[in-house]
Amino acid sequence: MTQEEANLEVRLEEQEEFEPPESFVEQANVSDPGIYEEFEENWPECWEGAADLLSWDEPYETVLEDDDAPFYEWFTDGELNASYNCLDRHVEDGSKNRAAIKWEGEGGETRTYTYGDLLNEVEAFAATLRDLGVEEDDVVTLYMPMIPELPIAMLACARIGAPHSVVFAGFSADALATRMNSADSEHLVTCDGYYRRGDGLDHITKANEGLEGVDHEVSDVVVVDRLGDELEHSLSDGQHDYDELIADHEGASVEPVSRDAEDMLFLMYTSGTTGKPKGVKHTTGGYLSYAAWTSHAVLDVKPEDTYWCAADIGWITGHSYIVYGPLALGTTTVMYEGTPDYPDKDRLWEIVEKNRVDIFYTAPTAIRAFMKWGEQYPARHDLSSLRLLGTVGEPINPRAWKWYYKHIGGEECPIVDTWWQTETGGMMITTLPGVNTMKPGTAGPPLPGIGASVVDANGDDVGAGEAGYVTVNKPWPGMLRTLYKNDERFIEEYWEEYSDEDAVNRQLTSPHSTSSREDADEWVYFPEDGAKLDGDDYITILGRVDDVINVSGHRLGTMEIESAVVGVEGIAEAAVVGGHHDVKGEAVYVYAIPEDGYEADADLEERAAEGILESIGPIAKPEEVIFTPELPKTRSGKIMRRLLEDIASGNELGNTSTLRNPGVVDDIAEQVDN
Ligand code: WTA
């Protein structure tokens, strides 16, 4: 538990508590504390309530099928279509003219799509995809920034039963190619470019470079023209202009395809311990029910609300809480194209005021930036429309929590600090805003029906005040079903089986059991997060215990970054760790050994950084590249990552006498600025 111990510090000495305001509780979608017991007693049937938020073409027969655990199935034999649930049924219910998406372009341009408009364009694009030869179950890759055509393409895919794989627009050409190759995806929707701080950024060149790295034939590419005259681009063979295709298919009617509840809705690639990104598979029935239920219970979304999740749709948060959850509930979801400080640092508050936003959901890293900029920016705007605030993606420090509560929520909005992952599909550990006391810095109890707990290295529940690992010992509807075409890795990466015989020998330090699945009595999911439990069963998340780091709420694999660095000519070996960063939470630190004959100079440093940009993208940009003739290693030859993390974070360095090469530590530490 060495590295982990460093993460598992007690973060909150003085813990204040906050009660949800009465005015909030009175109108909350969920306000009965009895919900926890109700779900417990009635598990797994309690999840019927989530499925009931959707419209089904065929009712399901069984809530949970666990014969082939951990390949659980939810709402088996049920049939439904996600695009029907997010669009048609609201149009049929008389909400045709309600705004579905309110889009704010970076330069001040806006677009509003009513549910009627959105359905029309989704049908036109669904017809387009069909004409291009996209068939049910074909994976369509969407490499797009925050423009309305992204959710339109997602819903068009869902309509015809083609799973989408959205690749974050900030990812590099290589990252796009890796994901298209892994998913055998033959179809790409992308755009010419987008705006960042007033400049038109070229995106199509990157997309084209990515296509060169695809190892199979790509039958068609659709390109949205976002920049108009600002960026002249020519379409090559097999590339089509989105607007022309939509014009050709205007008025098309495309029946939503009935999908089995367990059919894949989408794939989302995420980082893990090894260098290769994992293709997380989410399904139509379970995922959509769970996204809708958590949007209802935790985000308190109501159809008449204007709701804003300021994430990017390229990540899971945007999938679940910009697109699927809010649209399934028929609310108005806001989408913002740009950055929070353009043209000025009050941009987000201007959008809140203008749209009378009721619910606002963002990442702690953004809140820490707002704090740094100062309270004068939100103070310029009337934020009184806000009713509820949320955070996601990384631990929030109590100071940032309190700043958010005071300066954005005016001390009148509950805050939900929601812990979850790409793999969980939706929120898992958080307070219910109309039910629970809030404790800044502490996510809260597991949601009703969610079997999350904190266990020690033997797999036993820890006591109050103790730290350990987060585990989930019951399946839930929004869970990933597998890793795309890799059932084995799915089991290895996430599941520990406990059978009675090995209960005594549980060893989480080698969590991936090899004993045969038939013997398992109970499967336990490992999210790879450290956490601390308090006397009220509230869980404080302490951070990852694997080689994943969290930079500005973005999940990055250190192994992926390392392999990018060692791919650079002149670099022999590298270790990448996360170091503390006041705003970003963590920042990327690269320690590298130059190859013989290469100088550890600015040029090599630049090429190392360039290697990372090329293979991943600017989000993984290193804070520092530190050259050293040696990396600190234990006598058995393992790199002491904990020590490198301490150096990067400016922490006091512990005992280094167990190192094979203790002398190297001071040399390295001297080079790091902090
Ligand atoms: C971290 C993002 C503390 C955690 C939805 C998890 C959090 C990883 C919180 C998943 C939170 C997410 N408090 N840590 N409220 N929410 N995390 O897959 O380490 O991009 O394992 O999903 O983010 O990141 P992912």
XYZ file of C-alpha atoms and ligand atoms in Angstrom:
699
model
C 0.000 0.000 0.000
C 2.989 2.317 -0.363
C 1.972 4.729 -3.104
C -1.603 4.566 -2.008
C -0.796 5.563 1.527
C 0.486 8.854 0.222
C -2.877 9.454 -1.415
C -4.905 8.355 1.523
C -4.254 11.365 3.681
C -6.805 12.755 5.955
C -7.999 15.739 4.000
C -10.501 17.327 6.226
C -9.701 18.076 9.778
C -12.500 20.410 10.519
C -15.607 19.303 8.774
C -18.499 21.671 8.493
C -21.984 20.548 7.608
C -24.644 22.250 5.509
C -28.353 21.481 5.306
C -30.287 21.741 2.042
C -32.505 24.843 2.088
C -36.160 24.178 2.887
C -37.239 25.896 -0.328
C -35.199 23.376 -2.279
C -36.444 20.349 -0.362
C -40.069 21.359 -0.893
C -39.778 21.192 -4.648
C -37.169 18.399 -4.962
C -37.807 15.387 -7.177
C -36.610 13.221 -4.285
C -37.065 14.416 -0.722
C -38.058 11.318 1.233
C -35.140 9.912 3.268
C -36.966 6.578 3.195
C -35.704 6.059 -0.353
C -32.510 4.406 0.940
C -34.368 1.735 2.863
C -36.892 1.289 0.123
C -34.163 0.561 -2.430
C -32.324 -1.726 -0.027
C -35.389 -3.830 0.726
C -36.584 -3.944 -2.797
C -33.306 -4.536 -4.643
C -32.951 -5.075 -7.623
C -36.631 -4.371 -8.409
C -36.086 -0.833 -7.091
C -34.487 -0.115 -10.467
C -37.851 -0.516 -12.186
C -38.410 3.113 -11.191
C -35.454 4.105 -13.348
C -36.688 2.066 -16.307
C -40.124 3.649 -15.849
C -38.658 7.043 -16.703
C -38.311 5.720 -20.258
C -40.743 4.601 -22.940
C -40.244 0.988 -23.995
C -41.274 -0.597 -27.284
C -41.339 -3.989 -25.583
C -41.524 -4.322 -21.813
C -38.581 -6.103 -20.171
C -39.034 -9.518 -18.561
C -36.350 -9.480 -15.888
C -34.846 -6.539 -14.038
C -31.457 -8.148 -13.443
C -30.002 -11.268 -15.000
C -26.950 -12.410 -13.036
C -26.418 -15.983 -14.290
C -23.228 -15.078 -16.070
C -21.765 -12.599 -13.572
C -19.936 -10.275 -13.860
C -21.555 -10.077 -17.310
C -24.743 -8.779 -15.782
C -27.743 -7.905 -17.911
C -30.403 -5.366 -17.060
C -34.017 -5.132 -18.195
C -33.605 -8.221 -20.335
C -35.829 -8.723 -23.337
C -36.973 -5.133 -23.141
C -36.745 -3.084 -26.328
C -36.434 0.649 -26.782
C -34.776 3.366 -28.806
C -32.685 6.086 -27.182
C -33.407 8.749 -29.782
C -37.149 8.079 -29.494
C -36.813 8.528 -25.738
C -34.832 11.754 -26.075
C -36.930 13.301 -28.876
C -40.123 11.823 -30.366
C -41.913 11.162 -27.131
C -41.502 14.782 -26.021
C -42.744 16.017 -29.381
C -45.726 13.668 -29.074
C -46.389 14.879 -25.525
C -46.889 18.462 -26.644
C -43.367 19.757 -25.948
C -42.479 20.175 -29.597
C -41.769 23.873 -29.142
C -39.784 23.592 -25.928
C -36.073 24.310 -26.331
C -34.122 21.065 -26.248
C -30.653 22.518 -26.837
C -29.619 26.105 -26.269
C -26.226 26.463 -27.843
C -23.886 29.348 -27.106
C -21.121 29.788 -29.650
C -17.849 31.169 -28.443
C -18.143 34.412 -30.375
C -21.632 35.219 -29.083
C -23.588 33.453 -31.804
C -26.467 31.362 -30.440
C -28.710 28.600 -31.737
C -31.811 27.156 -30.161
C -33.174 23.792 -31.222
C -36.674 23.015 -30.042
C -37.530 19.347 -29.579
C -39.307 19.586 -32.938
C -36.264 21.075 -34.692
C -33.907 18.601 -33.108
C -36.025 15.648 -34.161
C -36.136 16.951 -37.751
C -32.396 17.337 -38.013
C -31.709 14.022 -36.286
C -34.025 12.275 -38.742
C -32.344 13.992 -41.680
C -28.932 12.918 -40.450
C -30.106 9.410 -39.625
C -31.391 9.118 -43.208
C -28.011 10.420 -44.391
C -26.083 7.836 -42.408
C -28.269 5.089 -43.811
C -27.694 6.330 -47.356
C -23.984 6.294 -46.704
C -24.299 2.632 -45.859
C -24.179 2.744 -42.078
C -25.910 -0.343 -40.766
C -27.211 -1.354 -37.376
C -24.293 -2.159 -35.021
C -21.676 -0.352 -37.152
C -19.548 1.868 -34.920
C -19.589 5.501 -36.084
C -16.731 7.672 -34.801
C -17.588 11.276 -33.970
C -14.500 13.480 -33.717
C -16.147 16.762 -32.925
C -16.008 19.724 -30.566
C -18.934 21.372 -28.770
C -21.149 22.148 -31.737
C -24.825 21.113 -31.984
C -24.022 18.678 -34.782
C -22.308 16.454 -32.212
C -25.409 15.576 -30.153
C -27.374 15.489 -33.423
C -24.994 12.878 -34.807
C -25.103 10.900 -31.553
C -28.900 10.772 -31.596
C -28.960 9.979 -35.326
C -26.682 7.002 -34.645
C -28.888 5.916 -31.753
C -31.933 6.183 -33.995
C -30.628 3.642 -36.500
C -28.970 1.440 -33.885
C -25.390 2.320 -34.822
C -23.248 2.744 -31.688
C -21.222 5.948 -31.610
C -17.692 6.381 -30.376
C -17.055 10.031 -29.595
C -13.403 11.042 -29.610
C -12.678 14.261 -27.687
C -11.769 16.970 -30.231
C -8.674 17.913 -28.230
C -7.203 14.466 -28.775
C -4.489 14.086 -31.376
C -4.590 12.465 -34.810
C -2.865 9.392 -33.358
C -5.449 9.092 -30.606
C -8.223 9.227 -33.221
C -6.562 6.502 -35.301
C -6.022 4.247 -32.258
C -9.686 4.503 -31.330
C -10.995 3.957 -34.866
C -8.726 0.946 -35.239
C -9.725 -0.539 -31.939
C -13.439 -0.155 -32.728
C -13.095 -1.262 -36.399
C -14.959 1.923 -37.165
C -15.422 2.663 -40.856
C -17.389 5.886 -40.540
C -16.271 9.264 -39.307
C -18.137 12.494 -38.659
C -15.930 15.499 -37.981
C -15.724 19.233 -38.753
C -13.429 21.716 -40.450
C -12.543 23.533 -37.253
C -13.837 25.448 -34.267
C -13.238 28.596 -32.282
C -10.886 28.998 -29.362
C -10.415 32.438 -27.830
C -11.563 34.095 -31.006
C -9.324 32.149 -33.372
C -10.541 29.589 -35.849
C -8.704 26.350 -35.077
C -8.065 23.871 -37.847
C -9.484 20.459 -36.980
C -9.826 18.803 -40.383
C -6.071 18.537 -40.936
C -5.785 16.609 -37.689
C -8.739 14.410 -38.655
C -7.155 13.694 -42.052
C -3.848 12.816 -40.433
C -5.684 10.495 -38.092
C -7.387 8.808 -41.056
C -3.978 8.029 -42.508
C -3.283 5.942 -39.425
C -6.459 3.891 -39.729
C -5.579 0.321 -40.656
C -8.803 -0.544 -42.480
C -10.887 1.095 -45.142
C -12.932 4.097 -44.025
C -15.964 4.184 -46.264
C -17.118 7.735 -45.613
C -16.310 10.928 -43.802
C -18.846 13.669 -43.114
C -17.456 17.135 -42.429
C -19.424 19.874 -40.679
C -18.473 23.337 -41.913
C -18.175 25.296 -38.667
C -15.705 27.971 -39.755
C -17.180 28.933 -43.137
C -14.868 31.222 -45.056
C -12.441 31.454 -42.205
C -10.956 28.104 -43.100
C -10.915 26.980 -46.693
C -10.772 23.234 -46.831
C -11.292 20.923 -49.717
C -13.041 17.628 -49.339
C -11.259 14.631 -50.712
C -12.843 11.536 -52.225
C -15.371 9.936 -49.917
C -15.726 13.116 -47.861
C -19.097 14.848 -47.717
C -20.330 18.225 -46.587
C -22.765 17.908 -43.689
C -25.016 20.796 -44.742
C -25.431 19.472 -48.242
C -26.344 16.038 -46.943
C -28.876 17.520 -44.514
C -30.401 19.643 -47.292
C -30.732 16.519 -49.447
C -32.479 14.655 -46.641
C -34.650 17.429 -45.287
C -38.045 16.189 -44.185
C -36.894 12.563 -44.130
C -38.684 10.342 -41.708
C -36.666 7.572 -40.099
C -38.376 5.098 -37.819
C -36.406 4.629 -34.604
C -35.008 1.090 -34.553
C -36.139 -1.012 -31.599
C -32.987 -2.007 -29.783
C -32.626 -4.754 -27.256
C -32.026 -3.288 -23.788
C -28.575 -4.872 -23.825
C -27.622 -3.635 -27.299
C -24.708 -1.243 -27.326
C -25.644 2.434 -27.311
C -22.072 3.683 -27.459
C -18.421 3.040 -26.864
C -16.280 5.454 -24.916
C -12.541 5.084 -24.724
C -10.851 5.847 -21.435
C -7.418 5.515 -19.857
C -6.310 2.676 -17.677
C -3.174 1.234 -16.224
C -1.704 -0.012 -19.468
C -0.834 2.082 -22.482
C -3.854 1.000 -24.487
C -7.122 2.920 -24.000
C -10.103 0.838 -22.942
C -13.297 0.775 -25.010
C -16.044 0.950 -22.408
C -19.322 -0.497 -23.694
C -22.609 1.049 -22.556
C -26.030 -0.319 -23.391
C -29.323 1.131 -24.455
C -31.672 0.119 -21.626
C -29.499 0.135 -18.512
C -27.356 3.138 -19.335
C -30.226 5.329 -20.478
C -32.386 4.415 -17.462
C -29.519 5.188 -15.142
C -28.573 8.484 -16.826
C -32.222 9.548 -16.650
C -32.730 8.400 -13.067
C -29.623 10.120 -11.708
C -30.491 13.302 -13.643
C -33.903 13.158 -11.971
C -32.827 12.214 -8.442
C -29.456 13.948 -8.091
C -29.572 16.860 -10.538
C -33.265 17.388 -9.773
C -33.925 18.005 -13.465
C -37.492 18.921 -14.406
C -38.784 19.438 -17.946
C -39.342 23.171 -17.386
C -35.746 23.734 -16.210
C -32.845 25.230 -18.079
C -30.013 23.002 -17.137
C -26.324 23.449 -17.852
C -23.521 20.966 -17.538
C -20.359 22.825 -18.540
C -18.414 19.732 -19.555
C -17.354 18.568 -23.010
C -19.446 15.930 -24.759
C -16.149 14.214 -25.644
C -16.102 12.803 -22.108
C -18.587 10.623 -20.269
C -19.937 13.566 -18.241
C -21.127 15.200 -21.433
C -22.665 11.973 -22.739
C -24.678 11.293 -19.596
C -25.397 14.812 -18.385
C -25.437 17.114 -21.418
C -27.072 14.734 -23.860
C -28.762 11.536 -22.693
C -29.982 12.231 -19.135
C -31.411 15.727 -19.659
C -32.919 15.007 -23.093
C -34.509 11.778 -21.855
C -36.238 13.901 -19.212
C -37.329 16.494 -21.799
C -35.554 19.468 -20.277
C -33.604 22.321 -21.908
C -29.887 21.583 -21.969
C -27.327 24.341 -22.527
C -24.202 23.715 -24.582
C -21.267 26.132 -24.636
C -18.628 26.003 -27.348
C -15.835 28.030 -25.808
C -13.640 28.575 -22.785
C -14.748 30.173 -19.498
C -12.478 33.207 -19.840
C -13.361 34.377 -23.304
C -14.018 37.209 -24.015
C -13.773 37.754 -20.268
C -13.659 35.766 -17.060
C -17.371 36.227 -16.448
C -18.453 34.399 -19.589
C -20.121 31.512 -17.785
C -22.029 33.812 -15.433
C -23.204 35.858 -18.380
C -24.590 32.640 -19.910
C -26.264 31.689 -16.613
C -27.891 35.107 -16.325
C -28.997 35.320 -19.935
C -30.542 31.855 -20.025
C -31.891 31.936 -16.461
C -30.080 28.667 -15.770
C -31.611 26.639 -12.925
C -28.991 23.924 -12.460
C -25.252 24.201 -13.054
C -22.802 21.296 -13.063
C -19.026 21.655 -13.520
C -15.608 20.374 -12.420
C -13.647 21.456 -9.328
C -10.746 22.539 -11.528
C -13.020 25.179 -13.082
C -14.168 26.309 -9.641
C -10.557 26.703 -8.520
C -9.884 28.844 -11.594
C -12.961 31.006 -10.821
C -11.659 31.451 -7.277
C -8.295 32.542 -8.537
C -9.867 35.057 -10.901
C -11.936 36.522 -8.086
C -15.506 36.949 -6.934
C -15.944 40.203 -8.861
C -16.709 38.192 -12.019
C -19.773 36.309 -10.779
C -20.772 39.441 -8.823
C -21.364 41.254 -12.128
C -24.309 38.991 -12.872
C -27.687 38.047 -11.514
C -27.305 34.368 -10.651
C -30.510 34.133 -8.655
C -32.088 31.723 -11.154
C -29.773 28.972 -9.868
C -31.371 26.318 -7.690
C -28.749 23.560 -7.565
C -25.007 23.249 -8.166
C -22.938 20.176 -8.879
C -19.336 19.077 -9.258
C -17.737 16.063 -10.885
C -14.458 14.613 -12.041
C -12.042 15.057 -9.157
C -12.035 15.695 -5.451
C -13.152 19.191 -4.475
C -11.261 20.849 -1.652
C -13.492 22.362 1.047
C -12.270 25.875 0.298
C -13.357 25.630 -3.331
C -16.652 24.020 -2.243
C -17.364 26.892 0.079
C -16.443 29.488 -2.528
C -18.829 27.858 -5.019
C -21.569 27.694 -2.382
C -21.195 31.341 -1.487
C -20.275 33.164 -4.683
C -22.201 31.143 -7.244
C -25.016 29.637 -5.203
C -25.562 32.674 -2.983
C -25.719 30.237 -0.039
C -29.110 29.125 -1.287
C -28.272 26.201 -3.542
C -27.362 22.715 -2.414
C -24.172 21.337 -3.954
C -23.904 17.731 -5.112
C -20.338 16.422 -5.255
C -20.844 13.451 -7.538
C -18.330 10.628 -7.717
C -18.506 8.319 -10.685
C -16.533 7.108 -13.705
C -16.723 6.476 -17.433
C -17.329 2.846 -16.505
C -20.191 3.502 -14.091
C -22.218 5.386 -16.718
C -23.673 7.697 -14.098
C -23.291 8.995 -10.571
C -22.618 6.514 -7.775
C -21.609 8.350 -4.606
C -23.227 11.690 -3.842
C -25.743 13.261 -1.535
C -29.331 13.527 -2.724
C -29.789 17.308 -2.740
C -33.291 17.235 -1.270
C -32.436 14.687 1.417
C -28.912 14.743 2.844
C -26.723 17.029 4.876
C -23.754 18.230 2.817
C -20.168 18.069 3.979
C -17.727 20.099 1.892
C -15.026 17.908 0.383
C -16.947 14.696 0.979
C -18.932 13.230 -1.894
C -21.496 11.640 0.439
C -23.161 8.271 0.853
C -23.619 5.810 -2.022
C -26.833 6.494 -3.923
C -29.846 4.364 -2.994
C -29.406 0.874 -4.430
C -25.653 1.324 -4.972
C -23.501 -1.101 -2.978
C -20.421 1.093 -2.675
C -18.190 0.755 0.345
C -14.638 1.373 1.493
C -12.551 -1.726 2.194
C -9.071 -2.379 3.503
C -6.296 -4.403 1.888
C -8.034 -7.608 3.000
C -11.320 -6.640 1.414
C -13.009 -5.987 4.764
C -15.094 -2.888 5.354
C -13.106 -0.184 7.110
C -14.405 1.519 10.227
C -15.377 5.155 10.659
C -12.411 7.473 10.224
C -10.423 4.892 8.277
C -9.164 4.934 4.714
C -9.100 2.200 2.094
C -10.329 1.427 -1.408
C -13.710 2.105 -2.984
C -15.519 -1.075 -4.047
C -18.970 -1.727 -5.436
C -20.435 -5.051 -4.408
C -23.706 -4.999 -6.324
C -24.344 -4.430 -10.025
C -26.254 -1.328 -11.178
C -28.069 -0.532 -14.438
C -25.573 2.040 -15.766
C -22.520 -0.179 -15.376
C -20.249 -0.929 -18.307
C -21.018 -4.345 -19.755
C -17.561 -5.161 -21.016
C -14.529 -3.685 -22.729
C -15.110 -3.734 -26.460
C -14.186 -7.151 -27.828
C -12.147 -7.892 -24.732
C -14.149 -9.732 -22.083
C -10.970 -11.024 -20.507
C -9.501 -7.605 -19.906
C -12.888 -6.484 -18.566
C -12.670 -9.083 -15.809
C -9.009 -8.515 -15.167
C -9.274 -4.765 -14.916
C -12.338 -4.393 -12.777
C -13.563 -7.471 -10.981
C -12.509 -9.401 -7.952
C -14.447 -12.484 -7.126
C -14.921 -13.540 -3.566
C -15.832 -17.128 -2.871
C -16.138 -18.429 0.638
C -12.887 -20.384 0.493
C -10.754 -17.485 -0.450
C -12.520 -14.984 1.760
C -9.644 -15.314 4.198
C -7.033 -14.797 1.555
C -8.425 -11.708 -0.060
C -5.534 -9.669 -1.216
C -6.371 -6.440 -2.857
C -2.759 -5.684 -3.527
C -3.101 -8.256 -6.287
C -6.775 -7.667 -6.880
C -7.213 -9.653 -10.028
C -8.049 -13.131 -9.022
C -7.402 -15.974 -11.390
C -9.617 -18.622 -9.817
C -12.426 -19.967 -11.921
C -15.526 -17.875 -12.335
C -17.923 -20.721 -11.566
C -16.844 -20.695 -7.934
C -17.637 -17.079 -7.350
C -20.230 -16.225 -4.752
C -19.933 -12.560 -5.141
C -18.318 -10.251 -7.657
C -16.877 -6.971 -6.554
C -16.130 -4.029 -8.833
C -12.902 -2.071 -8.260
C -12.921 1.531 -9.410
C -9.246 2.019 -8.394
C -9.951 4.972 -6.125
C -8.794 5.477 -2.551
C -11.327 6.826 -0.058
C -12.044 7.533 3.555
C -15.212 6.719 5.454
C -16.770 8.825 8.215
C -19.164 8.012 11.032
C -22.233 8.768 8.891
C -21.078 6.439 6.122
C -20.129 9.390 3.963
C -17.276 8.686 1.573
C -14.458 11.142 0.902
C -12.671 10.292 -2.338
C -8.896 10.618 -2.066
C -7.859 9.943 -5.668
C -6.682 7.139 -7.909
C -4.636 4.280 -6.553
C -3.496 3.079 -9.980
C -1.331 4.738 -12.619
C -4.086 7.035 -13.765
C -3.812 10.747 -13.059
C -6.455 13.395 -13.085
C -5.467 16.630 -14.781
C -8.186 19.297 -14.704
C -10.777 16.572 -14.289
C -9.424 14.722 -17.345
C -8.382 11.187 -16.846
C -4.961 10.326 -18.277
C -2.928 7.136 -18.125
C 0.681 7.723 -17.092
C 1.676 4.637 -19.098
C 0.171 6.153 -22.242
C 2.196 9.313 -21.700
C 5.343 7.322 -20.930
C 5.079 5.366 -24.122
C 4.715 8.633 -26.040
C 7.885 9.970 -24.419
C 10.029 6.894 -24.962
C 8.930 6.970 -28.589
C 10.902 10.214 -28.973
C 14.324 9.913 -30.555
C 17.024 10.487 -27.962
C 15.054 9.344 -24.928
C 16.005 6.050 -23.352
C 13.640 5.733 -20.440
C 10.883 7.782 -18.839
C 8.624 7.842 -15.822
C 5.505 9.989 -15.763
C 3.692 10.926 -12.564
C 1.110 13.410 -11.366
C 2.256 16.244 -9.148
C 0.009 18.523 -7.121
C -1.301 21.580 -8.963
C -3.366 24.306 -7.287
C -5.845 24.721 -10.123
C -5.598 21.564 -12.216
C -5.550 19.228 -9.222
C -2.718 17.276 -10.773
C -0.213 18.162 -13.485
C 1.949 15.933 -15.686
C 5.617 15.589 -14.695
C 7.974 13.728 -16.976
C 11.283 12.356 -15.714
C 13.415 11.162 -18.594
C 16.818 9.623 -19.210
C 18.487 10.811 -22.424
C 20.015 8.185 -24.673
C 23.798 8.065 -24.974
C 24.987 10.703 -27.368
C 22.015 13.021 -26.785
C 22.188 16.254 -24.821
C 19.614 16.892 -22.116
C 18.856 20.268 -23.619
C 15.897 22.489 -24.474
C 15.553 20.814 -27.848
C 15.139 17.367 -26.357
C 12.717 18.776 -23.818
C 10.644 20.315 -26.561
C 10.637 17.117 -28.555
C 9.514 15.144 -25.506
C 6.587 17.530 -25.040
C 5.881 17.375 -28.766
C 5.782 13.562 -28.607
C 3.048 13.781 -25.989
C 1.037 16.311 -27.984
C 1.255 14.109 -31.041
C 0.250 10.898 -29.422
C -2.357 12.235 -26.970
C -3.069 15.952 -27.271
C -2.629 19.265 -25.436
C -4.510 18.046 -22.349
C -1.497 15.875 -21.489
C 0.997 18.717 -21.934
C 3.739 18.286 -19.338
C 4.217 20.840 -16.591
C 7.908 20.001 -16.600
C 10.276 17.610 -18.313
C 13.126 16.729 -15.978
C 16.211 15.003 -17.365
C 18.224 12.742 -15.175
C 20.942 10.183 -15.814
C 19.048 7.698 -13.630
C 15.571 7.168 -12.201
C 15.283 6.357 -8.499
C 14.843 2.604 -8.238
C 14.323 0.103 -5.476
C 16.854 -2.679 -5.064
C 14.563 -4.914 -7.079
C 14.679 -2.427 -9.924
C 11.220 -0.869 -9.626
C 10.931 2.852 -10.269
C 9.952 4.643 -7.035
C 6.994 6.570 -8.404
C 5.861 7.771 -5.020
C 9.135 9.573 -4.584
C 8.838 11.152 -8.014
C 5.322 12.289 -7.103
C 6.607 13.829 -3.896
C 9.327 15.667 -5.776
C 6.791 16.963 -8.313
C 4.399 18.054 -5.570
C 7.114 19.737 -3.520
C 6.402 17.398 -0.600
C 8.942 16.526 1.978
C 10.826 13.455 0.816
C 10.672 10.431 3.036
C 13.325 7.854 3.631
C 15.311 7.166 0.482
C 17.764 4.719 2.008
C 15.998 1.712 0.498
C 16.889 2.945 -2.966
C 19.544 1.344 -5.052
C 20.678 4.821 -6.109
C 19.732 7.318 -3.338
C 22.169 9.934 -4.651
C 20.020 10.618 -7.699
C 17.135 12.012 -5.667
C 18.708 15.320 -4.718
C 19.920 15.887 -8.247
C 16.410 15.443 -9.580
C 14.734 17.486 -6.856
C 17.040 20.425 -7.516
C 15.779 20.692 -11.067
C 12.076 20.863 -10.264
C 10.564 24.339 -9.821
C 8.158 24.459 -6.946
C -12.345 10.853 -10.286
C -15.580 11.191 -14.751
C -13.418 12.766 -6.455
C -12.103 9.475 -9.689
C -17.060 11.199 -14.368
C -12.635 8.546 -10.753
C -13.782 12.019 -8.593
C -12.271 9.280 -12.029
C -15.103 12.520 -8.558
C -13.148 8.913 -13.180
C -15.535 13.197 -7.367
C -14.755 11.547 -10.477
N -14.656 13.282 -6.351
N -12.955 12.138 -7.542
N -16.751 13.749 -7.250
N -15.681 12.215 -9.737
N -13.603 11.440 -9.804
O -13.793 8.153 -16.020
O -10.726 9.282 -9.492
O -13.234 10.558 -16.560
O -12.074 7.261 -10.712
O -15.217 9.925 -15.174
O -12.412 10.661 -11.698
O -12.866 9.707 -14.298
P -13.752 9.567 -15.607
